[in-house]
Amino acid sequence: MNDRPILLAAGGTGGHLFPAEALAHALEARGAAVELVTDERALAYGGSFPARAMHCIPSATPRGGSLFEKARAVAQLAYGTAQAAKVMSRLRPRAVIGFGGYPTVPPLLAASFLKIPTALHESNAIMGKANRFLSGHVDKIAAGLPNLAVPPALQSKVVVTGNPVRPAVLEAATRAYPDFADGTFRLLVTGGSQGARVMADIVPEAIAALPDHLRARIRLVQQTRAEDIARVEAIYESAKVDVEIAPFFKDLPLRIAQAHFVIARAGASTVSELAVIGRPSLLVPLPQSLDGDQAANAAVIEQAGAAETVKQSDFSPAFLTARLAQLIEAPQALAQKAEAAKRVGVADAAERLADLILNVAQSRAP
Ligand SMILES: CC(=O)N[C@H]1[C@@H](OP(=O)(O)OP(=O)(O)OC[C@H]2O[C@@H](n3ccc(=O)[nH]c3=O)[C@H](O)[C@@H]2O)O[C@H](CO)[C@@H](O)[C@@H]1O
């Protein structure tokens, strides 16, 4: 075992930590030592992170604010970079990989100054601000989605690795597309990790307006934010819809596999999971998401012929009633769409990421 670690930089939220964790497991299985650089916020999540050691590096997120606040954020980032450089001079990592967000800026900048091989992973089809800032400094860019937009000068750095998915997703991917033998139409509605109010505003009304004989065939699972549950339940109850509602389904991958059709937001993980499991969908990208990243994410499975995208401003009850009626009456094309989704799914993203970072380490090994 090479004792010099591969350093993973990830912080902020579970969204960034998860792919890092999947990579850590893949590297561990190959006998590579892994250490994590993170910020204080993520240290709380980090308890079970499979790393030999964790290092906390101060960072800051420059947001609008006054000139003074901006200057303070820049000073904090500079201080964090100096701290990260100290840690790295001691650890002499073989390579450093960042997973997006400002907590990864100091360690990746420090690694770049110290001529340590570097890479970053971007989950979305459009880069987040911190990754965009770092992209000129790193050796390789691992793309979670195949249509990652980068300036032409950086194109040669891009390797499509996919977004790592949970073991439960891989398990769900072994399930065949459900048949329509008993006439039931299984529909799943989800709004991403936080849920989405628009699903509560539009879907119940649309389903209630379906002709009785079509509505009676629906078996629905709908993720609903806690504050929306009462009004959603009331509509379904009076329309006699067979529905299961919860603010968060821990077994969502299984629910995706059991569905004939999914209505969802287009977060990077949701799009990756729909592809790996292989289910057709109607996607409503979050309108105010960073630089339209969700619309770009959705394009991956839309262009594969596996999803349709509708702008939130066009996602009305009338639109959805009409679309659901067509689908329930003639669902034959859905099985092909499910296969089309699967063709763009990447089930071994963690292994591909491990290949990439070990190659990066090797390319400049002394
Ligand atoms: C990984 C990532 O980059 N995520 C993007 C996503 O975040 P966001 O976290 O909202 O959505 P994602 O689709 O990426 O992830 C949702 C995750 O929650 C799971 N789930 C969801 C509902 C449920 O009931 N149970 C359950 O387990 C899904 O299986 C999935 O793994 O949208 C944001 C808004 O634009 C983007 O800025 C984020 O960058």
Short mmCIF file of C-alpha atoms and ligand atoms in Angstrom, two decimals:
data_model
loop_
_atom_site.label_atom_id
_atom_site.label_comp_id
_atom_site.label_asym_id
_atom_site.label_seq_id
_atom_site.Cartn_x
_atom_site.Cartn_y
_atom_site.Cartn_z
CA MET A 1 0.00 0.00 0.00
CA ASN A 2 1.30 3.43 -0.97
CA ASP A 3 1.24 5.31 2.32
CA ARG A 4 0.85 8.72 0.73
CA PRO A 5 -2.89 9.41 0.67
CA ILE A 6 -5.30 10.43 -2.02
CA LEU A 7 -6.90 13.55 -0.56
CA LEU A 8 -10.62 14.06 -1.08
CA ALA A 9 -11.91 17.62 -0.65
CA ALA A 10 -15.63 17.86 -0.02
CA GLY A 11 -17.76 19.98 2.22
CA GLY A 12 -20.93 21.86 2.71
CA THR A 13 -23.76 19.45 2.12
CA GLY A 14 -24.55 15.75 1.85
CA GLY A 15 -24.86 16.28 -1.91
CA HIS A 16 -21.13 16.92 -2.19
CA LEU A 17 -20.05 14.43 0.44
CA PHE A 18 -21.90 11.48 -1.07
CA PRO A 19 -19.85 11.06 -4.29
CA ALA A 20 -16.69 11.59 -2.24
CA GLU A 21 -17.76 8.79 0.09
CA ALA A 22 -18.46 6.44 -2.83
CA LEU A 23 -15.00 7.19 -4.24
CA ALA A 24 -13.40 6.63 -0.82
CA HIS A 25 -14.91 3.12 -0.68
CA ALA A 26 -13.71 2.33 -4.21
CA LEU A 27 -10.18 3.56 -3.42
CA GLU A 28 -10.11 1.69 -0.12
CA ALA A 29 -11.04 -1.53 -1.97
CA ARG A 30 -8.00 -0.94 -4.18
CA GLY A 31 -5.72 -0.52 -1.18
CA ALA A 32 -5.24 3.26 -1.52
CA ALA A 33 -5.03 5.40 1.62
CA VAL A 34 -7.75 8.07 1.70
CA GLU A 35 -7.93 11.26 3.77
CA LEU A 36 -10.65 13.89 3.75
CA VAL A 37 -10.31 17.67 3.78
CA THR A 38 -13.53 19.34 4.73
CA ASP A 39 -15.07 22.29 6.53
CA GLU A 40 -16.64 22.50 9.96
CA ARG A 41 -20.20 22.13 8.68
CA ALA A 42 -19.45 18.83 6.96
CA LEU A 43 -17.41 17.48 9.86
CA ALA A 44 -20.73 16.76 11.58
CA TYR A 45 -21.79 14.46 8.69
CA GLY A 46 -18.30 13.06 8.35
CA GLY A 47 -18.43 10.68 11.32
CA SER A 48 -18.85 7.58 9.19
CA PHE A 49 -16.71 8.77 6.30
CA PRO A 50 -14.26 6.02 5.30
CA ALA A 51 -11.08 8.07 5.63
CA ARG A 52 -7.85 7.40 7.53
CA ALA A 53 -7.90 10.99 8.79
CA MET A 54 -9.96 14.15 8.41
CA HIS A 55 -8.60 17.66 8.16
CA CYS A 56 -10.68 20.74 8.78
CA ILE A 57 -9.73 23.73 6.62
CA PRO A 58 -11.44 27.10 7.02
CA SER A 59 -13.26 28.43 3.99
CA ALA A 60 -15.84 31.05 3.10
CA THR A 61 -18.57 31.50 0.55
CA PRO A 62 -18.36 34.88 -1.15
CA ARG A 63 -21.99 35.94 -1.61
CA GLY A 64 -23.20 39.33 -2.76
CA GLY A 65 -23.10 41.51 0.33
CA SER A 66 -21.04 44.59 0.97
CA LEU A 67 -17.53 45.20 -0.31
CA PHE A 68 -16.32 44.59 3.24
CA GLU A 69 -18.01 41.17 3.39
CA LYS A 70 -16.57 40.22 0.01
CA ALA A 71 -13.09 41.28 1.08
CA ARG A 72 -13.48 39.28 4.28
CA ALA A 73 -14.49 36.16 2.31
CA VAL A 74 -11.47 36.53 0.03
CA ALA A 75 -9.18 36.96 3.05
CA GLN A 76 -10.68 33.82 4.64
CA LEU A 77 -10.16 31.85 1.43
CA ALA A 78 -6.55 33.04 1.30
CA TYR A 79 -6.05 32.05 4.95
CA GLY A 80 -7.64 28.64 4.24
CA THR A 81 -5.31 28.16 1.26
CA ALA A 82 -2.27 28.85 3.45
CA GLN A 83 -3.57 26.37 6.06
CA ALA A 84 -4.25 23.76 3.36
CA ALA A 85 -0.74 24.23 1.97
CA LYS A 86 0.69 23.50 5.45
CA VAL A 87 -1.39 20.31 5.75
CA MET A 88 -0.36 19.19 2.28
CA SER A 89 3.34 19.84 2.75
CA ARG A 90 3.12 17.44 5.71
CA LEU A 91 0.88 14.79 4.07
CA ARG A 92 2.42 14.89 0.57
CA PRO A 93 -0.79 13.51 -1.01
CA ARG A 94 -0.45 11.61 -4.32
CA ALA A 95 -3.38 13.58 -5.70
CA VAL A 96 -6.22 15.83 -4.54
CA ILE A 97 -9.77 15.67 -5.87
CA GLY A 98 -12.50 18.21 -5.09
CA PHE A 99 -16.25 17.68 -5.19
CA GLY A 100 -17.50 21.22 -5.62
CA GLY A 101 -18.49 24.01 -3.27
CA TYR A 102 -16.33 26.73 -1.70
CA PRO A 103 -14.82 24.46 1.00
CA THR A 104 -12.86 22.79 -1.81
CA VAL A 105 -11.29 26.03 -3.06
CA PRO A 106 -8.47 26.37 -0.48
CA PRO A 107 -7.29 22.73 -0.70
CA LEU A 108 -7.42 22.60 -4.51
CA LEU A 109 -5.65 25.95 -4.88
CA ALA A 110 -2.99 24.90 -2.40
CA ALA A 111 -2.48 21.59 -4.24
CA SER A 112 -2.18 23.42 -7.54
CA PHE A 113 0.44 25.83 -6.11
CA LEU A 114 2.38 22.89 -4.68
CA LYS A 115 2.25 21.07 -8.05
CA ILE A 116 0.30 18.15 -6.58
CA PRO A 117 -1.86 16.40 -9.24
CA THR A 118 -5.48 17.52 -9.01
CA ALA A 119 -8.96 16.76 -10.31
CA LEU A 120 -12.48 17.91 -9.62
CA HIS A 121 -15.84 16.20 -9.93
CA GLU A 122 -18.93 18.07 -11.09
CA SER A 123 -22.32 16.36 -10.58
CA ASN A 124 -24.39 18.75 -12.66
CA ALA A 125 -24.37 19.47 -16.38
CA ILE A 126 -23.48 23.09 -15.61
CA MET A 127 -20.55 23.74 -13.29
CA GLY A 128 -21.08 25.34 -9.93
CA LYS A 129 -19.21 28.59 -9.21
CA ALA A 130 -16.43 27.10 -7.10
CA ASN A 131 -15.69 24.37 -9.65
CA ARG A 132 -15.75 26.90 -12.47
CA PHE A 133 -13.19 28.97 -10.61
CA LEU A 134 -10.99 25.92 -10.02
CA SER A 135 -11.41 24.30 -13.43
CA GLY A 136 -8.46 26.18 -15.00
CA HIS A 137 -6.13 25.02 -12.18
CA VAL A 138 -6.83 21.27 -12.12
CA ASP A 139 -5.42 18.43 -14.27
CA LYS A 140 -8.71 16.62 -14.91
CA ILE A 141 -12.43 17.33 -14.70
CA ALA A 142 -14.67 14.34 -13.91
CA ALA A 143 -18.12 14.89 -15.40
CA GLY A 144 -21.08 13.39 -13.55
CA LEU A 145 -23.27 13.92 -16.62
CA PRO A 146 -22.06 13.45 -20.19
CA ASN A 147 -23.17 16.90 -21.40
CA LEU A 148 -21.10 18.94 -18.93
CA ALA A 149 -20.61 22.38 -20.45
CA VAL A 150 -16.99 23.60 -20.31
CA PRO A 151 -15.15 26.26 -22.31
CA PRO A 152 -13.38 24.76 -25.40
CA ALA A 153 -9.94 25.33 -23.84
CA LEU A 154 -10.82 22.95 -20.98
CA GLN A 155 -12.53 20.26 -23.07
CA SER A 156 -9.44 18.03 -23.18
CA LYS A 157 -9.46 17.79 -19.38
CA VAL A 158 -12.97 16.30 -19.22
CA VAL A 159 -13.51 12.61 -18.50
CA VAL A 160 -17.10 11.40 -18.14
CA THR A 161 -17.20 9.28 -14.99
CA GLY A 162 -20.90 9.58 -14.13
CA ASN A 163 -22.30 10.34 -10.69
CA PRO A 164 -21.82 7.58 -8.12
CA VAL A 165 -25.16 6.09 -7.05
CA ARG A 166 -26.07 4.34 -3.79
CA PRO A 167 -26.00 0.53 -3.49
CA ALA A 168 -29.82 0.66 -3.20
CA VAL A 169 -29.90 2.22 -6.68
CA LEU A 170 -27.78 -0.58 -8.15
CA GLU A 171 -30.06 -3.10 -6.46
CA ALA A 172 -33.15 -1.35 -7.89
CA ALA A 173 -31.52 -1.39 -11.34
CA THR A 174 -31.74 -5.19 -11.40
CA ARG A 175 -35.57 -4.98 -11.43
CA ALA A 176 -37.31 -5.32 -14.78
CA TYR A 177 -39.68 -2.62 -15.98
CA PRO A 178 -43.07 -3.51 -14.42
CA ASP A 179 -45.64 -4.88 -16.89
CA PHE A 180 -49.14 -3.52 -17.34
CA ALA A 181 -50.86 -6.92 -17.00
CA ASP A 182 -53.39 -5.92 -14.32
CA GLY A 183 -54.08 -2.48 -15.81
CA THR A 184 -52.51 -0.63 -12.88
CA PHE A 185 -50.49 2.50 -13.71
CA ARG A 186 -47.81 3.05 -11.08
CA LEU A 187 -46.85 6.69 -10.78
CA LEU A 188 -44.10 8.20 -8.60
CA VAL A 189 -43.83 11.92 -7.89
CA THR A 190 -40.69 13.32 -6.24
CA GLY A 191 -39.23 16.78 -5.72
CA GLY A 192 -35.58 16.06 -4.87
CA SER A 193 -34.02 15.95 -1.43
CA GLN A 194 -36.09 18.89 -0.08
CA GLY A 195 -39.33 18.07 -1.90
CA ALA A 196 -40.94 20.58 -4.24
CA ARG A 197 -44.02 22.65 -3.60
CA VAL A 198 -44.93 22.70 -7.30
CA MET A 199 -45.69 18.98 -7.17
CA ALA A 200 -48.25 19.63 -4.41
CA ASP A 201 -49.73 22.57 -6.33
CA ILE A 202 -50.19 20.77 -9.64
CA VAL A 203 -50.25 16.96 -9.43
CA PRO A 204 -53.26 16.35 -7.11
CA GLU A 205 -55.46 18.73 -9.08
CA ALA A 206 -54.39 17.11 -12.36
CA ILE A 207 -55.11 13.60 -11.14
CA ALA A 208 -58.44 14.60 -9.62
CA ALA A 209 -59.51 15.94 -13.04
CA LEU A 210 -58.86 12.64 -14.86
CA PRO A 211 -61.88 10.64 -16.03
CA ASP A 212 -62.90 8.16 -13.29
CA HIS A 213 -61.93 5.03 -15.26
CA LEU A 214 -58.35 6.32 -15.77
CA ARG A 215 -57.93 7.70 -12.26
CA ALA A 216 -59.01 4.34 -10.82
CA ARG A 217 -56.03 2.66 -12.51
CA ILE A 218 -53.42 4.90 -10.83
CA ARG A 219 -51.40 3.69 -7.89
CA LEU A 220 -49.53 6.77 -6.70
CA VAL A 221 -46.53 7.43 -4.48
CA GLN A 222 -45.95 11.14 -3.89
CA GLN A 223 -43.16 12.76 -1.92
CA THR A 224 -44.75 15.82 -0.32
CA ARG A 225 -43.20 18.47 1.90
CA ALA A 226 -44.56 18.27 5.46
CA GLU A 227 -46.29 21.65 5.16
CA ASP A 228 -48.19 20.52 2.03
CA ILE A 229 -49.36 17.09 3.20
CA ALA A 230 -52.79 18.10 4.58
CA ARG A 231 -53.98 19.89 1.41
CA VAL A 232 -52.59 17.17 -0.88
CA GLU A 233 -54.23 14.42 1.17
CA ALA A 234 -57.57 16.22 1.16
CA ILE A 235 -57.68 16.36 -2.66
CA TYR A 236 -56.69 12.70 -3.07
CA GLU A 237 -59.18 11.58 -0.46
CA SER A 238 -62.12 13.27 -2.12
CA ALA A 239 -60.98 11.98 -5.55
CA LYS A 240 -60.54 8.45 -4.08
CA VAL A 241 -56.95 8.11 -5.29
CA ASP A 242 -54.84 5.17 -4.14
CA VAL A 243 -51.86 7.10 -2.77
CA GLU A 244 -48.96 6.86 -0.37
CA ILE A 245 -47.57 10.20 0.83
CA ALA A 246 -44.42 11.01 2.82
CA PRO A 247 -42.01 13.96 3.08
CA PHE A 248 -39.08 11.65 2.28
CA PHE A 249 -38.95 8.03 1.14
CA LYS A 250 -35.83 6.28 2.42
CA ASP A 251 -36.38 3.54 -0.13
CA LEU A 252 -36.82 5.89 -3.09
CA PRO A 253 -34.65 3.78 -5.45
CA LEU A 254 -37.03 0.84 -4.96
CA ARG A 255 -40.02 3.15 -5.51
CA ILE A 256 -38.44 4.34 -8.76
CA ALA A 257 -37.99 0.73 -9.91
CA GLN A 258 -41.62 -0.09 -9.09
CA ALA A 259 -42.95 2.90 -11.07
CA HIS A 260 -44.15 2.86 -14.67
CA PHE A 261 -43.59 6.61 -14.83
CA VAL A 262 -41.89 9.24 -12.67
CA ILE A 263 -42.61 12.96 -12.34
CA ALA A 264 -39.61 14.72 -10.80
CA ARG A 265 -37.28 17.69 -10.47
CA ALA A 266 -34.02 17.30 -12.40
CA GLY A 267 -31.33 17.33 -9.71
CA ALA A 268 -28.09 15.63 -10.70
CA SER A 269 -28.74 12.60 -8.49
CA THR A 270 -32.35 12.13 -9.58
CA VAL A 271 -31.39 12.23 -13.27
CA SER A 272 -28.50 9.80 -12.69
CA GLU A 273 -30.73 7.42 -10.71
CA LEU A 274 -33.53 7.49 -13.32
CA ALA A 275 -30.93 6.55 -15.93
CA VAL A 276 -29.23 3.77 -13.95
CA ILE A 277 -32.55 2.23 -12.85
CA GLY A 278 -34.06 2.95 -16.26
CA ARG A 279 -37.48 4.54 -15.84
CA PRO A 280 -39.29 7.05 -18.10
CA SER A 281 -40.07 10.46 -16.66
CA LEU A 282 -41.55 13.90 -16.94
CA LEU A 283 -39.06 16.41 -15.52
CA VAL A 284 -39.86 19.87 -14.20
CA PRO A 285 -36.47 21.59 -13.75
CA LEU A 286 -36.19 23.96 -10.80
CA PRO A 287 -36.58 27.37 -12.50
CA GLN A 288 -34.26 29.31 -10.21
CA SER A 289 -31.53 26.65 -10.01
CA LEU A 290 -28.01 27.88 -10.47
CA ASP A 291 -27.47 28.90 -14.10
CA GLY A 292 -30.29 26.59 -15.21
CA ASP A 293 -28.31 23.51 -14.17
CA GLN A 294 -31.45 21.40 -13.74
CA ALA A 295 -32.66 22.08 -17.30
CA ALA A 296 -29.23 21.00 -18.58
CA ASN A 297 -29.30 17.92 -16.33
CA ALA A 298 -32.72 16.96 -17.71
CA ALA A 299 -31.42 17.23 -21.28
CA VAL A 300 -29.23 14.15 -20.74
CA ILE A 301 -32.15 11.75 -20.50
CA GLU A 302 -34.45 13.83 -22.68
CA GLN A 303 -32.02 13.61 -25.61
CA ALA A 304 -31.73 9.88 -25.02
CA GLY A 305 -35.49 9.65 -25.66
CA ALA A 306 -36.19 8.67 -22.06
CA ALA A 307 -37.73 11.79 -20.57
CA GLU A 308 -39.80 14.80 -21.43
CA THR A 309 -39.09 18.16 -19.89
CA VAL A 310 -41.65 20.80 -19.13
CA LYS A 311 -40.95 24.31 -17.90
CA GLN A 312 -42.49 25.02 -14.53
CA SER A 313 -44.51 27.87 -16.09
CA ASP A 314 -46.12 25.35 -18.50
CA PHE A 315 -46.63 22.66 -15.86
CA SER A 316 -50.33 23.28 -15.22
CA PRO A 317 -53.01 20.88 -13.97
CA ALA A 318 -54.65 20.96 -17.43
CA PHE A 319 -51.36 20.07 -19.16
CA LEU A 320 -50.69 17.22 -16.75
CA THR A 321 -54.23 15.81 -16.87
CA ALA A 322 -54.00 15.60 -20.67
CA ARG A 323 -50.51 14.06 -20.63
CA LEU A 324 -51.39 11.47 -17.95
CA ALA A 325 -54.56 10.48 -19.81
CA GLN A 326 -52.49 9.78 -22.96
CA LEU A 327 -49.95 7.76 -21.01
CA ILE A 328 -52.47 5.66 -19.09
CA GLU A 329 -54.51 4.92 -22.22
CA ALA A 330 -51.48 4.02 -24.33
CA PRO A 331 -48.53 3.12 -22.13
CA GLN A 332 -46.83 0.83 -24.69
CA ALA A 333 -44.04 3.27 -25.57
CA LEU A 334 -42.96 3.59 -21.94
CA ALA A 335 -41.03 0.32 -21.79
CA GLN A 336 -38.84 1.50 -24.69
CA LYS A 337 -38.25 4.80 -22.93
CA ALA A 338 -37.22 2.86 -19.84
CA GLU A 339 -34.60 1.05 -21.93
CA ALA A 340 -33.46 4.32 -23.48
CA ALA A 341 -32.91 5.74 -19.97
CA LYS A 342 -30.82 2.75 -19.02
CA ARG A 343 -28.55 3.22 -22.02
CA VAL A 344 -27.29 6.55 -20.60
CA GLY A 345 -27.00 5.31 -17.01
CA VAL A 346 -23.55 4.89 -15.47
CA ALA A 347 -23.62 2.19 -12.81
CA ASP A 348 -19.86 2.07 -12.12
CA ALA A 349 -19.17 5.79 -11.64
CA ALA A 350 -17.26 5.29 -8.37
CA GLU A 351 -14.88 2.84 -10.11
CA ARG A 352 -14.44 5.23 -13.03
CA LEU A 353 -13.63 8.04 -10.58
CA ALA A 354 -11.10 5.81 -8.82
CA ASP A 355 -9.47 5.02 -12.20
CA LEU A 356 -9.32 8.71 -13.01
CA ILE A 357 -7.75 9.91 -9.76
CA LEU A 358 -5.22 7.04 -9.65
CA ASN A 359 -4.24 7.84 -13.26
CA VAL A 360 -3.88 11.52 -12.37
CA ALA A 361 -1.67 10.56 -9.40
CA GLN A 362 0.38 8.24 -11.63
CA SER A 363 0.79 10.77 -14.42
CA ARG A 364 3.01 12.99 -12.30
CA ALA A 365 4.36 10.47 -9.81
CA PRO A 366 8.01 11.19 -8.99
C1 LIG B 1 -26.08 16.27 -6.33
C2 LIG B 1 -26.48 17.61 -6.85
O1 LIG B 1 -25.66 18.28 -7.40
N1 LIG B 1 -27.74 18.01 -6.66
C3 LIG B 1 -28.44 19.16 -7.26
C4 LIG B 1 -29.89 19.13 -6.82
O2 LIG B 1 -30.02 18.89 -5.46
P1 LIG B 1 -31.19 17.98 -4.83
O3 LIG B 1 -30.51 17.38 -3.67
O4 LIG B 1 -32.43 18.77 -4.64
O5 LIG B 1 -31.66 16.85 -5.84
P2 LIG B 1 -30.95 15.53 -6.39
O6 LIG B 1 -31.84 15.06 -7.44
O7 LIG B 1 -29.54 15.80 -6.79
O8 LIG B 1 -30.90 14.50 -5.17
C5 LIG B 1 -32.03 14.05 -4.52
C6 LIG B 1 -31.62 12.77 -3.78
O9 LIG B 1 -32.54 12.52 -2.75
C7 LIG B 1 -33.03 11.21 -2.85
N2 LIG B 1 -34.42 11.19 -2.36
C8 LIG B 1 -35.33 12.12 -2.76
C9 LIG B 1 -36.62 12.09 -2.30
C10 LIG B 1 -37.00 11.06 -1.40
O10 LIG B 1 -38.15 10.96 -0.95
N3 LIG B 1 -36.08 10.15 -1.02
C11 LIG B 1 -34.79 10.17 -1.49
O11 LIG B 1 -33.98 9.32 -1.13
C12 LIG B 1 -32.93 10.85 -4.33
O12 LIG B 1 -32.92 9.45 -4.50
C13 LIG B 1 -31.64 11.54 -4.70
O13 LIG B 1 -30.53 10.72 -4.40
O14 LIG B 1 -30.60 20.29 -7.21
C14 LIG B 1 -30.03 21.49 -6.82
C15 LIG B 1 -30.85 22.68 -7.22
O15 LIG B 1 -30.54 23.04 -8.49
C16 LIG B 1 -28.70 21.57 -7.46
O16 LIG B 1 -28.13 22.82 -7.19
C17 LIG B 1 -27.85 20.46 -6.89
O17 LIG B 1 -26.57 20.56 -7.35
#
